[in-house]
Amino acid sequence: MKPNSLQISPNLLPPIIALYFLVVINLPIAQELFRILTGLEAVKIGFVISIPLFLFAAFQLIFQLLNWPKVAKPIIAFLLISSSMVSYAMLSYGVYVDYGMIENLFETNQEEAASYLSLRSIIWVGMMGFIPALLLFLTRLTKTTWRKFLLAKLAGILGSVLLAAVIAVLYYQDYVSVVRNSPHLKKMIIPTEYLISTTKYLNNTYLKSPVPYQQIGLDARLKPEAKDASKPTLLVFVLGETARVFNYAYYGYERDTNVHTRPYDPIFFADVQSCGTATAVSVPCMFSNMNRPEYSKSRAYNQDNVVDIMARAGIQALWREHDGGDKGVAHTIREKTLVPHDADHLCNQQKCYDTAMLEDFADDTTNLTQDSVLFYHISGSHGPTYYKRYPKAHRAFTPDCPRSDIENCTHEELVNSYDNTILFTDFFLAEAIRQLKALQDQYHVALLYISDHGESLGENGVYLHGMPYALAPKEQTQVPMLFWASPGFAGQKGLDLDCLRQRGSEDAFSHDNLFDSLLGLMDVATEAYSPSQDIFALCRE
């Protein structure tokens, strides 16, 4: 191909790119519209024909506004590549790349991000994004006068607006009806949704004036009964990742995914709702004093959370991290991140198994002289590389899915891999409880486990997590919670375990309860505490 053998008028670039986005990039919304329209009892042919015309007009308007000499090519090339990634994610996993997903993406670590790479995804983005971007750069834009360029641009903009206006007049009621019944459609339009969401995230995170930090629970102190205990209290708090309750044997699942903890007879909470559908939302939310409807990330990151208040009361805390960061929760306490290294038989240079976090358990629990909480943030069931979360010795359900492009595994293989992660997390919890039981002579010991959000495994074509909460399926929002306490812990706290077990099987809870439940369980007295939200309060003498 000779240099500059490809050439095009700069005024033709917007409609050509708009057509490409309509026909190729936006395959996910075309697929969804087909599903919706074929499900209607009656639909106007004219309305169906108008939809691609309306979208073309919208895309053409966008690219007319972006089409300026010297900047058009790099901007459009970026949109081609990034949009091909979004298109692949939506088609393959059924996710929406909205504000929540953008937030989760920016706060995902390198190992998690790499887990989404597969040969199929690389080929898709290469064919749909990089090759069109390369062709764009190889194409010479012919010269024209500014007058002709601006007149053609004005004509293109007015033509798009006029076409959209005519369609709106003719089929306004049809569009309103479809959008109201399927509000998720607007989240599927590429590139508008992810560009708007990214702009909002960058503005909120880096450009907005920071919210003044607010201290709460300044009056926090340990209750007298906690100070007078014969020995310190030690609570192990395990923050799970991507575990959904429906794959728990305790919930009624047909597989015994809780075989390891069953001998310890933990208390299981069957109806617990998450604060979000992604780690970046759920983790700071659950430790804050805000309930889900009122949750604000900027507030959560700029005010004390329950960990801060417990530390202020004199409770010693350590956070061990193995899932991409504490999301601002552990900013005032000691934190240790598990770093993979070949010397550890439970790790290599790329990853570790969660049980590697327990190797320092003895050091973390030696000579404690005050009430303590040991936090473990595990990688649990983080996808799509579920097979990397458990060793071969714990590969109980086969055949599993040893790949990241999980949509190319059978449903059986996918579920087997996911169930193996649930089973291995259960093994982790059992190991933690076993080591806690060995410390009963030194401390009053207990363990509390809760997951940050759930996971979709292909139900209705949806995979992974991160769906907008209002649209999220129950698989992404209903999470498991377990509690185990030694007789000494229960006695010192006046905790009726039978009462708590009944509450766990009958009552509904959520991440909203965690803030007050931790304060209550650790006997922290403060005006910030609300007993009505404390799960344990009604079961204490």
Coordinates of C-alpha atoms in Angstrom, one line a residue, residues 47-473:
F47 CA -40.6 2.8 14.8
V48 CA -38.3 -0.2 14.3
I49 CA -36.8 1.4 11.2
S50 CA -36.4 4.7 13.0
I51 CA -34.2 3.3 15.8
P52 CA -31.0 2.8 13.8
L53 CA -31.6 6.1 12.1
F54 CA -32.0 7.9 15.4
L55 CA -28.8 6.3 16.8
F56 CA -26.9 7.2 13.6
A57 CA -28.1 10.8 13.9
A58 CA -26.9 10.8 17.5
F59 CA -23.5 9.3 16.7
Q60 CA -23.0 11.6 13.7
L61 CA -23.7 14.6 15.9
I62 CA -21.1 13.4 18.4
F63 CA -18.4 12.9 15.9
Q64 CA -19.2 16.1 14.1
L65 CA -18.5 17.9 17.3
L66 CA -15.2 16.0 17.8
N67 CA -14.1 16.4 14.2
W68 CA -11.4 19.1 14.0
P69 CA -8.1 19.2 12.2
K70 CA -5.1 17.6 14.1
V71 CA -7.2 16.3 17.0
A72 CA -9.9 14.2 15.2
K73 CA -7.7 11.2 14.5
P74 CA -6.2 10.7 18.0
I75 CA -9.6 11.3 19.7
I76 CA -11.5 8.9 17.4
A77 CA -8.7 6.3 17.5
F78 CA -9.0 6.3 21.3
L79 CA -12.7 6.0 21.1
L80 CA -12.4 3.1 18.7
I81 CA -10.1 1.1 20.9
S82 CA -11.8 1.9 24.2
S83 CA -15.2 1.3 22.8
S84 CA -14.2 -2.0 21.4
M85 CA -13.2 -3.1 24.9
V86 CA -16.6 -1.9 26.3
S87 CA -18.4 -3.7 23.5
Y88 CA -16.5 -6.9 24.2
A89 CA -17.3 -6.7 27.9
M90 CA -21.0 -6.1 27.3
L91 CA -21.4 -8.8 24.8
S92 CA -19.3 -11.4 26.6
Y93 CA -20.3 -10.8 30.2
G94 CA -23.6 -8.8 30.0
V95 CA -22.2 -6.0 32.1
Y96 CA -23.0 -2.2 31.8
V97 CA -20.0 0.1 31.8
D98 CA -21.6 2.9 33.9
Y99 CA -20.3 5.0 36.8
G100 CA -20.1 2.1 39.2
M101 CA -18.1 0.0 36.7
I102 CA -15.8 2.9 35.9
E103 CA -15.1 3.4 39.6
N104 CA -14.4 -0.3 40.0
L105 CA -12.1 -0.3 37.0
F106 CA -10.0 2.6 38.2
E107 CA -9.6 1.0 41.6
T108 CA -8.7 -2.5 40.3
N109 CA -5.2 -3.6 40.7
Q110 CA -2.9 -4.9 37.9
E111 CA -3.4 -8.6 38.7
E112 CA -7.2 -8.3 38.6
A113 CA -7.1 -6.3 35.4
A114 CA -4.8 -8.9 33.7
S115 CA -7.3 -11.7 34.7
Y116 CA -9.8 -10.3 32.1
L117 CA -7.3 -10.8 29.2
S118 CA -7.8 -13.8 27.0
L119 CA -7.0 -14.7 23.4
R120 CA -10.6 -14.0 22.4
S121 CA -10.6 -10.6 24.0
I122 CA -7.3 -9.6 22.4
I123 CA -8.5 -10.7 19.0
W124 CA -11.8 -8.9 19.4
V125 CA -10.2 -5.6 20.5
G126 CA -7.5 -5.9 17.8
M127 CA -10.0 -6.5 15.0
M128 CA -12.7 -4.1 16.2
G129 CA -10.5 -1.4 17.7
F130 CA -6.8 -1.3 16.8
I131 CA -7.1 -2.2 13.1
P132 CA -9.8 0.5 12.4
A133 CA -7.7 3.0 14.4
L134 CA -4.6 2.1 12.4
L135 CA -6.6 2.5 9.1
L136 CA -7.7 5.8 10.4
F137 CA -4.1 7.0 10.9
L138 CA -3.1 5.6 7.5
T139 CA -5.9 7.6 5.8
R140 CA -5.1 11.0 4.6
L141 CA -7.7 13.7 5.1
T142 CA -7.9 15.8 1.9
K143 CA -7.4 19.5 2.1
T144 CA -10.4 21.8 2.1
T145 CA -11.0 25.4 2.9
W146 CA -12.2 26.4 6.4
R147 CA -15.3 27.8 4.8
K148 CA -16.3 24.5 3.1
F149 CA -15.3 22.6 6.2
L150 CA -17.4 24.6 8.6
L151 CA -20.4 24.8 6.2
A152 CA -20.3 21.0 5.8
K153 CA -20.0 20.5 9.6
L154 CA -22.9 22.8 10.2
A155 CA -24.9 20.9 7.6
G156 CA -24.0 17.6 9.3
I157 CA -25.0 18.9 12.7
L158 CA -28.3 20.4 11.5
G159 CA -29.1 17.3 9.5
S160 CA -28.6 15.1 12.6
V161 CA -30.7 17.3 14.8
L162 CA -33.4 17.6 12.2
L163 CA -33.5 13.8 11.6
A164 CA -33.7 13.1 15.4
A165 CA -36.4 15.8 15.8
V166 CA -38.5 14.3 13.0
I167 CA -38.2 10.8 14.5
A168 CA -39.1 12.2 18.0
V169 CA -42.2 13.8 16.7
L170 CA -43.4 10.7 14.8
Y171 CA -42.6 8.1 17.5
Y172 CA -42.2 9.9 20.8
Q173 CA -44.7 7.7 22.6
D174 CA -43.0 4.5 21.4
Y175 CA -39.5 5.7 22.5
V176 CA -40.9 6.8 25.9
S177 CA -42.6 3.5 26.4
V178 CA -39.6 1.4 25.5
V179 CA -37.1 3.5 27.6
R180 CA -39.4 3.6 30.6
N181 CA -39.9 -0.2 30.5
S182 CA -36.2 -0.8 29.8
P183 CA -34.2 2.1 31.5
H184 CA -31.0 0.0 31.2
L185 CA -30.9 0.7 27.4
K186 CA -29.3 4.1 27.9
K187 CA -26.5 2.5 29.8
M188 CA -25.7 0.3 26.8
I189 CA -25.1 3.1 24.3
I190 CA -21.4 3.2 23.3
P191 CA -19.6 5.6 23.7
T192 CA -21.9 8.0 25.5
E193 CA -22.4 6.1 28.8
Y194 CA -18.9 5.2 29.6
L195 CA -17.5 8.6 28.5
I196 CA -20.0 10.5 30.7
S197 CA -19.3 8.1 33.6
T198 CA -15.5 8.4 33.2
T199 CA -15.8 12.2 33.1
K200 CA -17.9 12.2 36.2
Y201 CA -15.5 9.9 38.0
L202 CA -12.4 11.9 37.1
N203 CA -14.2 15.1 38.2
N204 CA -15.4 13.7 41.5
T205 CA -12.1 12.0 42.3
Y206 CA -9.5 14.4 41.1
L207 CA -11.0 17.8 40.3
K208 CA -13.7 18.5 42.9
S209 CA -12.7 20.4 46.0
P210 CA -12.1 17.7 48.7
V211 CA -14.8 17.3 51.3
P212 CA -13.6 18.4 54.7
Y213 CA -12.8 15.4 56.9
Q214 CA -15.3 14.8 59.6
Q215 CA -14.6 12.9 62.8
I216 CA -17.4 11.0 64.3
G217 CA -17.7 9.0 67.5
L218 CA -15.2 11.2 69.4
D219 CA -16.7 10.0 72.6
A220 CA -15.9 6.4 71.9
R221 CA -14.7 4.3 74.8
L222 CA -14.8 0.7 75.9
K223 CA -17.7 -0.2 78.2
P224 CA -16.7 -1.1 81.8
E225 CA -17.6 -4.8 81.3
A226 CA -15.1 -5.0 78.4
K227 CA -12.4 -3.5 80.5
D228 CA -13.1 -5.9 83.4
A229 CA -12.9 -9.0 81.2
S230 CA -10.6 -11.7 82.5
K231 CA -8.8 -11.8 79.3
P232 CA -8.7 -9.7 76.0
T233 CA -11.2 -10.3 73.2
L234 CA -9.9 -11.3 69.8
L235 CA -12.2 -11.0 66.8
V236 CA -11.2 -12.2 63.4
F237 CA -13.1 -10.4 60.7
V238 CA -13.0 -12.0 57.2
L239 CA -14.1 -9.7 54.4
G240 CA -15.0 -12.0 51.5
E241 CA -14.9 -11.3 47.8
T242 CA -17.6 -12.1 45.2
A243 CA -19.4 -14.8 47.2
R244 CA -23.1 -15.2 46.6
V245 CA -25.3 -17.0 49.1
F246 CA -27.0 -19.2 46.6
N247 CA -24.0 -21.5 46.3
Y248 CA -23.8 -22.1 50.0
A249 CA -24.8 -25.5 51.4
Y250 CA -26.0 -23.6 54.5
Y251 CA -28.5 -21.9 52.2
G252 CA -29.8 -25.1 50.8
Y253 CA -27.4 -25.5 47.8
E254 CA -27.3 -29.2 46.8
R255 CA -23.5 -29.3 47.0
D256 CA -21.7 -29.4 50.3
T257 CA -19.6 -26.3 49.8
N258 CA -19.4 -25.8 53.6
V259 CA -18.0 -29.1 54.5
H260 CA -14.9 -27.6 56.3
T261 CA -16.7 -25.2 58.6
R262 CA -19.7 -27.5 59.4
P263 CA -17.9 -29.3 62.3
Y264 CA -17.6 -25.9 64.0
D265 CA -21.4 -25.2 63.7
P266 CA -21.1 -21.5 62.8
I267 CA -24.2 -19.3 62.8
F268 CA -25.4 -18.6 59.2
F269 CA -27.3 -15.5 58.1
A270 CA -29.4 -16.5 55.1
D271 CA -30.8 -13.1 54.1
V272 CA -28.1 -10.4 53.9
Q273 CA -28.1 -7.7 51.2
S274 CA -24.9 -6.0 50.0
C275 CA -24.4 -2.2 49.8
G276 CA -23.2 -2.4 46.2
T277 CA -22.4 -4.8 43.4
A278 CA -18.6 -4.0 43.3
T279 CA -15.8 -3.9 45.8
A280 CA -15.2 -0.2 45.3
V281 CA -18.7 0.6 46.5
S282 CA -19.5 -2.1 49.0
V283 CA -16.3 -2.0 51.1
P284 CA -16.3 1.7 52.1
C285 CA -20.1 1.6 52.4
M286 CA -20.3 -1.3 54.8
F287 CA -17.8 0.2 57.2
S288 CA -19.4 3.6 57.1
N289 CA -22.3 4.9 59.2
M290 CA -24.3 5.5 56.1
N291 CA -27.1 3.2 54.9
R292 CA -27.1 2.2 51.2
P293 CA -29.7 4.8 50.0
E294 CA -27.8 7.7 51.5
Y295 CA -24.3 6.4 50.8
S296 CA -21.8 8.8 49.3
K297 CA -18.3 7.8 48.4
S298 CA -16.9 11.3 49.0
R299 CA -18.3 11.3 52.5
A300 CA -17.2 7.7 53.2
Y301 CA -13.6 8.6 52.3
N302 CA -13.6 11.8 54.3
Q303 CA -15.1 10.8 57.6
D304 CA -14.4 8.2 60.3
N305 CA -15.6 4.7 59.8
V306 CA -16.2 1.9 62.3
V307 CA -12.5 0.8 62.3
D308 CA -11.5 4.4 63.2
I309 CA -14.0 4.5 66.1
M310 CA -12.9 1.2 67.5
A311 CA -9.3 2.2 67.4
R312 CA -10.2 5.5 69.2
A313 CA -11.8 3.4 71.9
G314 CA -8.6 1.5 72.5
I315 CA -9.1 -1.6 70.3
Q316 CA -6.0 -2.8 68.6
A317 CA -6.5 -3.6 64.8
L318 CA -4.5 -5.0 61.9
W319 CA -5.7 -5.2 58.3
R320 CA -4.2 -7.9 56.1
E321 CA -4.9 -7.2 52.4
H322 CA -5.2 -9.7 49.5
D323 CA -7.8 -8.2 47.2
G324 CA -6.6 -5.0 45.6
G325 CA -6.8 -2.5 48.5
D326 CA -8.8 -1.6 51.6
K327 CA -10.7 1.2 49.7
G328 CA -9.8 3.7 52.4
V329 CA -11.2 1.7 55.3
A330 CA -7.8 0.9 57.0
H331 CA -6.3 4.4 56.7
T332 CA -5.6 4.8 60.4
I333 CA -4.5 1.3 61.4
R334 CA -1.6 -1.1 60.6
E335 CA -2.0 -2.7 57.2
K336 CA 0.0 -5.5 55.6
T337 CA -0.5 -6.5 52.0
L338 CA 0.3 -10.1 50.9
V339 CA 3.0 -9.9 48.2
P340 CA 3.5 -13.0 46.1
H341 CA 6.9 -14.6 46.1
D342 CA 8.3 -17.9 44.9
A343 CA 9.7 -18.8 48.3
D344 CA 6.2 -19.4 49.7
H345 CA 4.7 -22.7 48.6
L346 CA 1.3 -21.0 48.6
C347 CA 2.4 -18.2 46.2
N348 CA 4.2 -17.6 43.0
Q349 CA 5.3 -14.3 41.4
Q350 CA 1.7 -13.7 40.1
K351 CA -0.6 -14.8 42.8
C352 CA -1.1 -16.3 46.2
Y353 CA -3.9 -18.4 47.7
D354 CA -5.8 -16.8 50.5
T355 CA -4.5 -19.4 53.0
A356 CA -1.0 -17.7 52.7
M357 CA -2.5 -14.9 54.8
L358 CA -2.8 -17.3 57.8
E359 CA 0.9 -18.1 57.8
D360 CA 1.6 -15.2 60.1
F361 CA -1.5 -15.8 62.3
A362 CA 0.6 -16.9 65.3
D363 CA 2.7 -13.7 65.1
D364 CA -0.4 -11.5 64.7
T365 CA -2.0 -13.1 67.8
T366 CA 0.9 -13.3 70.2
N367 CA 1.0 -11.4 73.5
L368 CA -2.1 -9.3 72.9
T369 CA -2.8 -7.2 75.9
Q370 CA -6.0 -5.4 74.7
D371 CA -9.1 -6.2 72.8
S372 CA -8.2 -6.7 69.1
V373 CA -9.7 -7.2 65.7
L374 CA -7.7 -8.9 62.9
F375 CA -9.1 -8.1 59.5
Y376 CA -8.5 -10.4 56.5
H377 CA -9.5 -9.1 53.1
I378 CA -9.4 -12.2 50.9
S379 CA -9.6 -12.6 47.1
G380 CA -12.2 -15.3 47.7
S381 CA -14.2 -15.9 44.5
H382 CA -12.9 -13.1 42.4
G383 CA -13.5 -13.8 38.7
P384 CA -13.2 -14.3 35.9
T385 CA -10.1 -16.4 36.7
Y386 CA -11.9 -18.4 39.4
Y387 CA -9.5 -21.3 38.8
K388 CA -6.7 -19.3 40.2
R389 CA -8.3 -18.9 43.6
Y390 CA -7.9 -22.5 44.7
P391 CA -5.0 -25.0 44.6
K392 CA -5.3 -28.3 42.8
A393 CA -5.8 -30.2 46.1
H394 CA -9.1 -28.3 46.5
R395 CA -10.3 -28.9 43.0
A396 CA -13.3 -30.9 44.2
F397 CA -15.8 -30.1 41.4
T398 CA -14.7 -31.0 37.9
P399 CA -14.4 -30.4 35.1
D400 CA -13.7 -26.8 35.9
C401 CA -13.0 -23.7 33.7
P402 CA -9.2 -23.0 33.6
R403 CA -9.5 -19.8 31.5
S404 CA -10.5 -16.1 31.8
D405 CA -12.9 -16.0 28.8
I406 CA -15.5 -17.8 30.9
E407 CA -18.2 -17.3 28.3
N408 CA -16.5 -20.0 26.3
C409 CA -16.7 -22.6 29.1
T410 CA -19.8 -24.7 29.6
H411 CA -22.1 -23.6 32.3
E412 CA -21.2 -26.8 34.2
E413 CA -17.5 -26.0 34.1
L414 CA -18.1 -22.4 35.1
V415 CA -20.2 -23.4 38.1
N416 CA -17.7 -26.0 39.1
S417 CA -14.9 -23.5 39.2
Y418 CA -17.0 -21.0 41.2
D419 CA -18.1 -23.7 43.7
N420 CA -14.4 -24.6 44.2
T421 CA -13.7 -21.0 45.2
I422 CA -16.6 -21.1 47.7
L423 CA -15.4 -24.4 49.1
F424 CA -11.8 -23.1 49.4
T425 CA -13.0 -20.0 51.2
D426 CA -14.9 -22.3 53.6
F427 CA -11.5 -24.1 54.1
F428 CA -9.9 -20.7 54.9
L429 CA -12.6 -19.9 57.5
A430 CA -12.3 -23.4 59.1
E431 CA -8.5 -23.0 59.4
A432 CA -9.0 -19.6 61.0
I433 CA -11.5 -21.0 63.5
R434 CA -9.2 -23.9 64.2
Q435 CA -6.4 -21.6 65.1
L436 CA -8.7 -19.4 67.2
K437 CA -9.9 -22.4 69.2
A438 CA -6.3 -23.0 70.1
L439 CA -6.1 -19.6 71.7
Q440 CA -9.1 -19.9 74.0
D441 CA -6.9 -20.0 77.1
Q442 CA -5.4 -16.6 76.2
Y443 CA -8.4 -14.7 74.6
H444 CA -12.1 -14.7 74.2
V445 CA -12.2 -15.5 70.5
A446 CA -14.8 -15.2 67.6
L447 CA -14.9 -15.0 63.8
L448 CA -17.2 -12.9 61.6
Y449 CA -17.3 -13.5 57.8
I450 CA -19.3 -11.5 55.2
S451 CA -18.9 -11.0 51.5
D452 CA -18.8 -7.6 49.7
H453 CA -21.1 -8.6 46.9
G454 CA -22.2 -11.6 44.8
E455 CA -21.7 -12.8 41.3
S456 CA -23.6 -13.7 38.2
L457 CA -22.7 -17.0 36.5
G458 CA -24.5 -16.6 33.2
E459 CA -28.1 -16.3 34.4
N460 CA -30.0 -14.4 31.7
G461 CA -26.7 -13.9 29.9
V462 CA -25.1 -11.9 32.7
Y463 CA -21.7 -12.7 34.1
L464 CA -19.4 -11.4 36.9
H465 CA -20.7 -8.4 38.9
G466 CA -20.9 -4.6 38.9
M467 CA -24.5 -4.2 37.5
P468 CA -26.3 -1.0 38.5
Y469 CA -27.9 -1.8 41.8
A470 CA -31.4 -1.0 40.6
L471 CA -31.0 -3.5 37.8
A472 CA -28.7 -6.0 39.5
P473 CA -30.0 -9.6 39.8

